[in-house]
XYZ file of C-alpha atoms in Angstrom:
666
model
C 56.519 6.075 45.067
C 54.400 3.089 45.180
C 55.894 -0.690 44.779
C 53.456 -2.590 43.248
C 53.130 -6.196 45.068
C 55.251 -8.950 42.842
C 52.817 -12.171 43.143
C 54.899 -15.913 42.939
C 54.938 -17.864 39.236
C 51.404 -19.675 38.523
C 51.557 -23.047 37.718
C 48.857 -25.044 36.259
C 46.558 -26.908 33.629
C 44.703 -25.537 30.519
C 41.744 -28.025 30.342
C 38.976 -28.358 27.697
C 36.192 -31.108 27.727
C 37.534 -32.262 31.302
C 41.093 -33.271 29.136
C 43.966 -31.556 30.169
C 45.563 -29.642 27.107
C 49.185 -28.738 28.158
C 50.668 -27.923 31.862
C 50.982 -23.661 31.838
C 53.352 -21.789 33.141
C 53.021 -17.726 34.196
C 56.012 -15.734 35.832
C 54.297 -12.553 36.735
C 50.612 -12.665 37.046
C 48.683 -10.163 37.141
C 45.555 -11.361 40.020
C 45.163 -14.561 41.660
C 44.145 -17.816 39.401
C 42.636 -20.990 40.144
C 45.288 -23.964 39.241
C 42.145 -24.896 36.451
C 41.984 -23.085 33.624
C 38.529 -24.736 31.915
C 38.727 -23.819 28.233
C 34.751 -22.689 27.130
C 33.382 -24.169 24.329
C 32.470 -21.397 22.459
C 35.200 -19.694 20.685
C 35.537 -15.942 19.359
C 36.924 -15.114 16.335
C 39.527 -13.183 16.188
C 38.909 -10.844 13.555
C 36.545 -9.050 15.689
C 38.402 -9.323 18.896
C 39.575 -6.165 20.416
C 42.181 -6.041 22.874
C 42.374 -1.942 23.277
C 42.023 -1.589 27.409
C 42.713 -4.925 28.598
C 45.517 -6.493 30.085
C 48.245 -9.023 28.950
C 50.382 -11.707 30.213
C 52.503 -14.871 28.918
C 51.505 -18.520 29.451
C 54.337 -21.257 28.527
C 53.825 -24.846 27.769
C 55.907 -26.939 30.832
C 54.389 -30.777 29.324
C 57.511 -32.565 27.719
C 55.281 -35.831 27.081
C 54.132 -36.438 23.359
C 50.540 -36.694 24.145
C 50.462 -33.639 25.968
C 52.649 -31.767 23.390
C 50.307 -33.464 20.782
C 47.542 -31.719 22.048
C 49.186 -28.195 22.771
C 50.235 -28.264 18.767
C 46.645 -29.327 18.253
C 44.810 -26.941 20.531
C 47.304 -23.831 18.764
C 47.014 -25.042 14.920
C 43.395 -25.179 15.415
C 43.577 -21.162 16.715
C 45.431 -20.353 13.875
C 44.074 -22.453 11.425
C 40.704 -21.110 12.427
C 40.921 -17.271 13.492
C 40.079 -18.897 16.819
C 40.464 -16.758 20.420
C 40.190 -19.328 23.477
C 37.871 -18.562 25.967
C 38.370 -18.596 29.743
C 35.682 -17.347 32.284
C 36.796 -16.855 35.873
C 35.021 -16.023 38.900
C 36.058 -12.455 38.227
C 38.091 -12.403 35.108
C 37.630 -13.280 31.305
C 40.694 -14.480 29.756
C 41.453 -14.634 25.983
C 44.052 -16.785 24.558
C 45.122 -15.119 21.267
C 45.812 -17.535 17.543
C 49.774 -18.195 17.800
C 51.391 -15.447 14.967
C 53.549 -18.654 13.441
C 53.271 -22.150 12.778
C 52.552 -23.899 16.050
C 55.700 -25.602 17.725
C 56.233 -27.936 21.512
C 57.301 -24.448 23.279
C 55.377 -22.104 21.559
C 53.990 -19.572 24.279
C 50.656 -18.714 24.373
C 49.437 -14.595 24.529
C 46.714 -14.039 27.122
C 44.927 -10.888 27.488
C 42.242 -10.202 30.104
C 39.820 -7.611 31.678
C 37.350 -7.350 34.327
C 33.634 -9.226 34.144
C 31.032 -7.421 34.598
C 29.033 -7.489 37.649
C 24.890 -8.292 38.158
C 22.788 -6.063 39.847
C 19.479 -7.119 41.142
C 16.784 -4.870 41.445
C 15.831 -3.913 45.250
C 12.008 -4.400 44.644
C 10.281 -6.571 41.685
C 6.506 -5.793 40.711
C 4.248 -8.603 39.794
C 5.285 -8.726 36.253
C 8.925 -7.923 36.853
C 11.275 -11.316 37.448
C 14.184 -10.875 39.675
C 18.184 -11.251 38.574
C 17.542 -14.753 40.678
C 14.881 -15.943 37.644
C 12.892 -16.614 41.456
C 9.085 -15.232 40.771
C 8.351 -13.337 43.067
C 4.932 -10.873 43.169
C 4.789 -7.076 44.520
C 1.345 -7.665 45.651
C 2.089 -11.156 47.764
C 0.327 -13.783 45.139
C -0.379 -16.529 48.124
C 0.239 -19.931 46.482
C -3.504 -21.211 47.648
C -3.977 -18.831 43.660
C -2.684 -22.549 42.338
C -5.159 -24.255 43.706
C -7.157 -21.689 42.423
C -6.263 -21.565 38.657
C -6.389 -25.598 38.357
C -9.964 -24.649 38.993
C -10.301 -23.692 35.152
C -9.875 -27.468 34.318
C -11.988 -28.695 37.131
C -14.658 -29.984 35.187
C -12.707 -31.922 32.613
C -9.089 -33.152 33.243
C -8.455 -33.479 29.515
C -9.227 -30.213 29.034
C -5.992 -29.847 31.143
C -3.825 -31.975 29.106
C -4.532 -30.240 25.943
C -3.026 -27.519 26.956
C 0.065 -29.196 27.428
C -0.640 -30.365 24.188
C -1.616 -27.459 22.201
C 2.317 -25.675 23.835
C 4.321 -28.194 21.920
C 1.899 -27.904 18.678
C 2.849 -24.016 19.256
C 6.349 -24.589 19.379
C 6.646 -26.127 15.556
C 6.785 -29.889 17.464
C 6.771 -32.757 15.097
C 6.944 -35.097 17.040
C 5.472 -35.188 21.462
C 5.348 -38.307 23.285
C 3.068 -38.835 26.058
C 3.392 -41.436 28.888
C 2.342 -41.874 32.654
C 5.682 -43.852 33.848
C 6.280 -45.428 37.509
C 9.670 -42.793 39.148
C 10.988 -43.018 42.654
C 10.024 -40.143 44.540
C 11.966 -39.687 47.758
C 10.334 -41.284 50.929
C 6.990 -40.963 48.840
C 8.706 -44.316 46.663
C 7.639 -45.480 43.798
C 4.634 -42.791 41.850
C 3.714 -42.373 38.577
C 4.491 -39.514 36.437
C 3.007 -37.591 33.283
C 5.764 -37.583 30.497
C 5.818 -34.832 27.640
C 8.136 -34.724 25.743
C 8.067 -33.038 22.758
C 11.181 -31.972 20.048
C 9.816 -28.513 19.019
C 11.827 -25.015 19.470
C 12.200 -25.126 23.204
C 12.725 -21.936 25.351
C 15.032 -19.320 26.095
C 14.878 -17.763 29.472
C 12.597 -14.982 28.546
C 10.082 -17.311 27.261
C 10.620 -19.920 29.887
C 9.427 -17.133 32.519
C 7.010 -16.022 30.477
C 5.117 -19.274 30.433
C 5.964 -19.534 34.821
C 4.796 -15.932 35.369
C 1.568 -14.386 36.351
C 0.155 -11.514 34.455
C 2.086 -11.002 31.458
C 0.854 -8.563 29.137
C -1.524 -10.504 26.420
C -0.758 -10.202 22.247
C -2.261 -7.640 20.687
C -3.351 -9.167 18.004
C -4.817 -13.311 17.590
C -1.721 -15.471 15.887
C -3.531 -17.846 12.937
C -0.565 -20.132 13.528
C -1.024 -20.095 17.669
C -3.068 -21.435 19.599
C -1.922 -20.415 22.947
C -3.239 -17.077 23.310
C -4.417 -16.180 27.065
C -0.758 -16.685 29.125
C -2.517 -19.149 31.835
C -2.681 -22.686 29.840
C 0.293 -24.589 31.132
C -0.045 -23.244 34.547
C -3.659 -24.284 34.928
C -3.272 -27.330 32.914
C -0.041 -29.118 34.596
C -1.690 -27.681 38.463
C -5.007 -29.364 37.430
C -3.244 -32.554 36.688
C -0.991 -32.845 39.652
C 0.402 -30.795 41.723
C 4.208 -30.319 41.299
C 5.864 -30.173 37.325
C 9.370 -29.742 36.516
C 9.877 -28.520 33.022
C 13.409 -29.223 31.005
C 13.620 -26.866 27.858
C 16.759 -26.606 25.239
C 17.093 -24.301 22.048
C 20.384 -24.008 20.307
C 22.562 -21.689 22.448
C 20.443 -22.431 25.971
C 18.871 -24.696 28.034
C 17.143 -24.458 31.119
C 15.037 -25.799 34.284
C 12.072 -24.431 35.589
C 9.865 -25.988 38.668
C 6.064 -25.259 39.644
C 5.422 -27.132 42.586
C 2.640 -26.794 45.378
C 4.607 -29.185 47.224
C 8.039 -26.311 47.231
C 5.124 -23.564 48.086
C 3.635 -25.513 50.984
C 5.038 -23.545 53.681
C 5.351 -20.077 51.763
C 3.498 -17.169 52.087
C 5.174 -16.134 48.842
C 4.365 -17.898 46.191
C 7.855 -18.900 44.105
C 8.950 -20.235 41.003
C 12.487 -21.308 40.877
C 14.006 -21.038 37.031
C 17.328 -21.004 36.075
C 19.293 -21.179 32.843
C 22.434 -22.748 31.358
C 24.645 -21.860 28.201
C 24.435 -24.447 25.866
C 28.354 -24.906 23.737
C 28.216 -27.205 20.856
C 30.551 -29.235 22.675
C 27.740 -30.646 24.526
C 29.369 -28.465 28.065
C 26.799 -26.353 29.380
C 27.447 -22.983 32.286
C 25.520 -20.626 34.248
C 24.264 -18.102 32.051
C 25.109 -15.565 34.534
C 23.463 -12.460 32.407
C 20.406 -13.747 33.948
C 20.997 -16.174 36.408
C 23.241 -15.944 39.826
C 25.210 -18.920 41.338
C 22.750 -18.631 44.210
C 19.531 -19.011 42.314
C 21.011 -21.895 40.638
C 21.843 -23.350 43.758
C 18.290 -22.471 45.225
C 16.876 -24.049 42.098
C 18.700 -26.987 42.535
C 17.636 -27.907 46.548
C 14.137 -26.814 45.339
C 14.372 -29.636 42.509
C 16.282 -32.317 44.381
C 13.916 -32.426 47.053
C 10.914 -31.569 45.736
C 11.126 -34.234 42.641
C 12.456 -37.679 41.394
C 15.343 -35.648 39.848
C 17.287 -35.899 42.465
C 20.995 -35.102 42.104
C 22.596 -33.389 39.124
C 23.741 -36.269 37.026
C 19.662 -36.873 36.493
C 19.212 -33.250 36.029
C 21.872 -33.388 33.137
C 20.235 -36.341 31.809
C 17.383 -35.131 30.505
C 19.194 -32.119 29.296
C 21.026 -34.644 27.453
C 17.763 -36.664 26.554
C 16.900 -33.239 24.437
C 18.675 -34.646 20.588
C 18.118 -30.677 19.493
C 15.937 -28.301 20.483
C 12.682 -29.823 22.684
C 10.977 -29.429 25.825
C 9.931 -32.266 28.554
C 7.277 -32.023 31.081
C 7.242 -33.994 34.347
C 3.735 -33.630 36.555
C 2.998 -35.476 39.208
C 1.343 -36.519 42.651
C -1.109 -37.131 40.175
C -4.660 -35.387 40.709
C -6.974 -38.728 42.712
C -10.241 -40.177 41.849
C -11.585 -42.832 44.962
C -8.477 -42.614 46.635
C -6.815 -43.924 43.281
C -4.824 -42.061 40.722
C -7.228 -39.984 38.320
C -6.116 -41.720 35.118
C -5.486 -45.319 34.022
C -3.405 -46.573 31.535
C -1.540 -49.687 30.879
C 1.567 -50.073 33.013
C 3.540 -52.601 30.887
C 5.280 -50.659 27.924
C 6.285 -53.893 26.065
C 4.391 -54.213 23.173
C 5.449 -58.074 23.181
C 3.746 -58.748 26.617
C 0.715 -57.338 25.584
C -2.620 -59.531 23.494
C -3.024 -58.168 20.175
C -6.414 -58.250 20.912
C -5.771 -56.294 23.863
C -3.334 -53.745 21.823
C -5.989 -50.356 21.882
C -7.274 -50.883 25.733
C -3.608 -51.266 26.402
C -2.475 -47.917 24.706
C -4.280 -45.507 25.922
C -5.101 -43.082 28.930
C -8.345 -42.788 30.408
C -10.177 -40.860 33.170
C -10.730 -44.172 35.961
C -14.508 -42.608 36.085
C -15.070 -43.089 33.149
C -17.758 -39.642 32.823
C -19.442 -38.309 30.471
C -19.560 -34.812 30.149
C -22.656 -33.001 30.178
C -24.294 -31.663 27.012
C -27.829 -30.012 26.417
C -30.144 -32.507 24.987
C -27.366 -36.011 24.868
C -28.451 -39.013 26.090
C -25.701 -41.845 25.236
C -23.135 -42.808 27.772
C -21.075 -43.909 24.561
C -18.716 -41.081 24.347
C -14.879 -41.980 23.970
C -13.895 -38.815 23.766
C -15.122 -37.797 27.055
C -12.667 -40.556 29.302
C -10.376 -41.582 26.721
C -6.881 -39.272 25.382
C -6.590 -41.476 22.089
C -10.217 -41.025 20.917
C -9.938 -37.290 22.587
C -6.350 -36.655 20.722
C -7.340 -38.186 17.145
C -9.747 -35.220 16.629
C -8.035 -32.667 18.500
C -6.800 -30.610 15.663
C -8.174 -30.446 12.429
C -5.102 -30.535 10.126
C -2.482 -32.902 12.191
C 0.945 -31.173 11.759
C 2.793 -33.461 14.790
C 2.753 -37.250 15.374
C 1.203 -37.979 19.020
C 2.804 -41.247 20.479
C 0.306 -41.896 23.355
C 1.691 -44.770 25.596
C 4.724 -45.444 22.796
C 1.692 -46.164 20.431
C 1.237 -43.590 17.088
C -2.224 -41.729 17.274
C -3.945 -42.334 14.460
C -5.038 -38.764 13.162
C -8.691 -39.249 12.014
C -9.749 -36.925 9.229
C -13.627 -36.745 10.145
C -14.800 -34.823 6.759
C -13.544 -38.129 5.334
C -14.937 -40.396 7.038
C -18.863 -39.060 6.768
C -21.891 -40.244 4.830
C -24.251 -38.138 2.766
C -21.486 -35.565 2.654
C -23.331 -31.837 1.938
C -20.722 -28.366 2.422
C -22.871 -25.350 3.322
C -21.144 -21.935 3.140
C -21.653 -19.365 5.883
C -21.716 -15.655 4.836
C -19.492 -14.147 8.083
C -20.474 -10.656 7.738
C -17.915 -8.185 9.692
C -19.746 -5.007 11.569
C -17.528 -3.063 10.284
C -14.720 -3.864 8.019
C -16.554 -5.463 4.596
C -13.015 -6.621 2.981
C -13.117 -9.003 6.316
C -16.363 -10.380 5.409
C -15.737 -14.635 4.725
C -17.426 -17.620 3.293
C -16.610 -19.725 6.611
C -17.202 -23.773 5.341
C -19.178 -26.373 7.376
C -19.553 -30.388 6.711
C -22.436 -32.411 7.338
C -22.621 -36.161 6.887
C -23.705 -39.401 8.830
C -21.310 -41.404 10.500
C -22.769 -44.561 11.286
C -20.135 -45.355 14.734
C -20.845 -42.211 16.073
C -25.013 -43.352 15.097
C -24.492 -46.792 16.438
C -23.302 -45.038 19.673
C -26.584 -42.654 19.974
C -24.200 -39.565 19.335
C -24.213 -36.882 16.578
C -23.338 -32.720 16.720
C -20.898 -30.059 15.352
C -17.532 -30.418 15.711
C -15.964 -26.549 16.260
C -12.535 -25.611 15.587
C -10.896 -22.724 16.436
C -7.001 -22.018 15.131
C -7.287 -25.422 13.759
C -7.943 -26.823 17.422
C -10.736 -28.905 19.095
C -13.367 -26.083 20.975
C -16.775 -28.231 21.011
C -16.978 -31.625 20.536
C -21.008 -32.901 20.152
C -22.366 -29.540 19.847
C -26.151 -30.194 19.302
C -28.094 -27.807 16.844
C -31.696 -27.188 16.498
C -34.216 -30.088 17.064
C -31.282 -32.648 18.014
C -31.394 -30.340 21.788
C -34.991 -31.966 21.953
C -34.713 -35.368 21.157
C -32.577 -37.924 21.109
C -33.433 -39.226 17.597
C -33.698 -36.275 15.800
C -30.474 -36.060 13.724
C -28.542 -39.142 15.723
C -25.502 -40.344 13.717
C -25.520 -36.783 12.222
C -22.160 -35.072 12.669
C -20.794 -31.250 11.111
C -17.184 -29.746 11.012
C -16.927 -26.271 10.537
C -13.257 -24.240 11.929
C -15.225 -20.409 12.991
C -11.037 -18.656 14.326
C -12.501 -15.941 11.640
C -15.856 -15.639 13.296
C -14.278 -15.630 16.706
C -11.202 -13.761 16.387
C -12.627 -10.130 17.572
C -9.715 -8.428 16.739
C -7.300 -5.887 19.021
C -6.525 -9.512 20.343
C -9.885 -10.409 21.614
C -11.417 -13.334 21.249
C -14.609 -15.493 21.690
C -13.190 -18.977 23.064
C -13.037 -18.838 26.754
C -9.372 -19.259 28.580
C -9.960 -23.413 29.265
C -10.591 -23.668 25.243
C -13.981 -25.644 25.784
C -16.552 -23.277 24.942
C -17.410 -20.022 23.147
C -18.193 -16.798 24.849
C -21.861 -15.534 24.883
C -21.584 -13.281 21.716
C -23.477 -11.707 19.521
C -21.404 -13.747 16.381
C -21.754 -16.957 18.022
C -25.817 -16.280 18.148
C -26.108 -16.091 14.764
C -24.248 -18.874 13.992
C -26.087 -20.902 16.480
C -29.294 -19.956 14.190
C -27.612 -20.673 11.349
C -26.389 -23.737 12.148
C -30.196 -24.720 13.518
C -31.756 -23.867 10.064
C -28.726 -25.610 8.170
C -28.996 -28.811 10.068
C -32.664 -29.133 10.056
C -32.933 -28.782 6.045
C -30.267 -31.442 5.459
C -32.243 -33.558 8.107
C -35.287 -33.361 6.245
C -33.878 -33.334 2.751
C -31.592 -36.737 3.780
C -33.800 -38.347 6.497
C -35.069 -41.590 4.105
C -31.595 -41.900 3.345
C -30.643 -42.530 6.426
C -32.244 -46.072 7.535
C -32.839 -45.119 10.916
C -34.229 -48.768 11.520
C -32.355 -51.477 9.680
C -29.278 -51.482 12.020
C -28.909 -54.510 13.210
C -27.468 -55.130 17.114
C -23.678 -56.128 17.349
C -22.993 -60.214 17.309
C -20.327 -61.164 19.148
C -17.037 -60.861 18.194
C -17.876 -57.963 15.776
C -16.971 -54.507 16.595
C -18.213 -50.757 14.869
C -15.933 -49.754 12.238
C -16.321 -46.676 10.203
C -18.126 -45.836 7.223
C -14.773 -44.792 5.243
C -11.244 -45.659 6.398
C -9.079 -43.304 5.559
C -4.757 -43.480 6.811
C -2.687 -40.219 6.717
C 0.931 -40.878 5.043
C 3.706 -39.278 7.748
C 5.748 -38.144 4.838
C 3.427 -36.045 2.051
C 0.797 -35.963 4.857
C -1.982 -36.784 2.255
C -5.616 -39.049 3.486
C -5.549 -42.410 1.396
C -8.469 -44.197 1.920
C -8.700 -47.613 2.507
C -10.094 -50.315 0.529
C -13.046 -52.773 2.856
C -11.340 -54.829 5.198
C -9.786 -53.055 5.651
C -9.216 -50.404 9.275
C -6.719 -47.647 10.112
C -6.130 -49.416 13.947
C -4.352 -52.160 12.454
C -2.493 -49.810 10.361
C 0.790 -50.302 13.348
C 3.374 -47.785 13.390
C 3.946 -44.397 11.302
C 2.711 -45.303 7.838
C 3.612 -43.795 4.093
C 1.692 -44.298 0.471
C 4.046 -47.122 -0.297
C 2.262 -49.146 2.575
C 0.049 -51.670 2.158
C -2.868 -51.820 1.158
C -2.590 -48.192 -0.652
C 1.089 -48.889 -2.129
C 1.513 -46.253 -4.265
C 3.591 -43.069 -3.891
C 3.265 -39.809 -2.603
C 3.195 -38.098 -6.049
C -0.500 -39.628 -6.433
C -2.961 -37.126 -5.843
C -5.485 -37.728 -3.093
C -8.743 -39.269 -3.831
C -12.100 -37.418 -4.307
C -14.198 -38.661 -1.619
C -17.887 -39.484 -3.310
C -21.451 -37.880 -2.978
C -20.725 -34.475 -1.973
C -22.789 -31.597 -2.277
C -21.617 -28.261 -2.178
C -24.669 -26.111 -1.118
C -24.475 -22.427 0.229
C -27.197 -21.001 2.201
C -27.621 -17.455 3.810
C -28.530 -17.204 7.201
C -32.215 -17.196 6.988
C -31.661 -20.911 5.445
C -32.789 -20.181 1.858
C -30.706 -21.908 -0.521
C -29.122 -19.312 -2.609
C -26.092 -21.065 -4.501
C -26.905 -24.622 -6.707
C -26.013 -27.795 -4.987
C -23.293 -29.599 -7.581
C -23.382 -33.415 -7.311
C -19.511 -35.046 -7.574
C -19.183 -39.181 -8.307
C -16.028 -40.771 -9.153
C -18.293 -42.852 -11.055
C -18.961 -40.383 -13.545
C -18.371 -37.158 -15.556
C -21.649 -35.792 -15.089
C -22.608 -33.034 -12.669
C -26.227 -32.221 -12.065
C -25.934 -27.852 -11.599
C -28.576 -26.687 -11.061
C -29.935 -22.727 -12.263
C -28.797 -20.355 -9.574
C -31.698 -17.980 -9.943
C -34.378 -20.977 -8.975
C -34.835 -21.313 -5.367
C -35.995 -24.804 -5.832
C -34.119 -27.960 -6.913
C -34.386 -31.645 -7.558
C -32.693 -32.087 -4.143
C -35.665 -29.583 -1.973
C -38.268 -32.460 -2.803
C -37.171 -34.012 1.093
C -39.429 -30.952 2.082
C -42.370 -31.756 0.532
C -42.451 -35.160 1.814
C -44.918 -36.577 4.648
C -43.096 -35.943 8.323
C -41.752 -38.975 9.552
C -41.997 -39.707 13.611
C -37.626 -39.112 13.781
C -37.885 -35.806 11.681
C -37.260 -32.556 12.720
C -40.766 -31.405 14.480
C -42.445 -27.652 12.580
C -44.338 -25.590 15.120
C -48.163 -26.596 14.873
């Protein structure tokens, strides 16, 4: 008859949050246990805990000091009153401390059940779309690290397109706040380097989601989500690698937190591209532990070694500090070893973020991130070099979203988003009749707003701002005779969201994968022809109102301002028109309806824009629905018989052509 080996009695401590609860003893330990039993932050519910098939032993308290006795009674009282089971995870075993059946006293023993922990199995080989248990992405077809350089070429023409990809990710994560800044950090022997930081309070990512973001070639969505901008699955990788050589991601959800590392430096001497990722379980106490259902200890060590060697985060303390700075959920992205322009960082920014040290008249210049080259993007027919949107991140983010739902802070200063449609004069709204090729139910009327913006006239700019899923895709798109003359259409701005037109169905869209233009398609071709004719009619009918030669040059000390200044309340999201003499840029920080100069409340209706004409036009350019003239100064409206082909607004078509009117053949 076999005789079981008798192990010596075990003595050790039960610890929670690095504090000792009680010194304990087990006279008949079933296996070798460490001296310290670390209590997990998450407890199991006692009423669903089933000890069937588990082993059992008893822990007796040894500590007799008042402090240990008090903590032991407090711990057992919590288990009993809350019907909880304490959990201790060892390398090979799980321990479950049951709640006491009677009122806890100083010498009460604890009943403990145990079972073996499940072992992870790593696959022998991994295809390109699979992920190893180690969370290090490897390609079965051997993706070489040089592929990262190929990805960055997607935004080679304009680096702000790369920045916009990271902004899109924050918006898709339902963030209400995004902070963008460049700050100096210490990077090993390199010394101090600038680091682009993107910090949001969105939903964060779990292990599966961060792996998807950092993987290559995952499945495309079957349908285009109207609430999401991300679609192609390459945005973060192409954006981050265009901005810099290396990117560290810290992300956190309610129950997990993860760290990922996309790096050219780390992969410099490797033949197969690797993207280290590690995920931890997160407990309500604030403690974290490795999530061994998706990662192994070796994976954690490999990821930490890569990050501490090739990033500004040199140890566990600096890594843990980044997770600690995420209040609840969110993501923190750090991109460094930034791209160069003429031997210097591609960006220019204010290195001093203390507003008290900045002169007031320099505020807007200092609280910005600009492209060092100040190069203006190439557009058909454009001759103006005054296009701040092309090299100023503040100017770009002001109009990046058609309906702003996320506060963006640039160098710690709030970006005042602009509602372009509310800053226009001589506004007319048109309806494009989109006819679906197969399904008449999907036919839509797509609105286009056209008007004059004096600040753009002074700069010599014009064109249509085209949005997709509420995100700016193409700015200052010249249409019609704008393309052939710098003067025709000068100062005229259009705004249109073409989501319904450029979503083709079955997950296919008519947007380039860098989100800076549209694909060549019959739908977009028809839209361009309609825009040509619609702009032409608008330009002819409103030419005499524009006073093209009356604008004097700016005098010293003067600045360009919009014809109408509007500001958005951070609480109700309504737009409020500012009185003359007020500028939205002068309103520092968050603005609410009760503040000056509005001094109202959020229940008040949003003001109706004056002098707006609504016109519907067929694709052939002929008016179909009568225009309606609306003004706040009068209750009268001009309504023209819909059956009539002409109206008082068509008079401009019979006037003598002037030098700046659009040219007509013959």
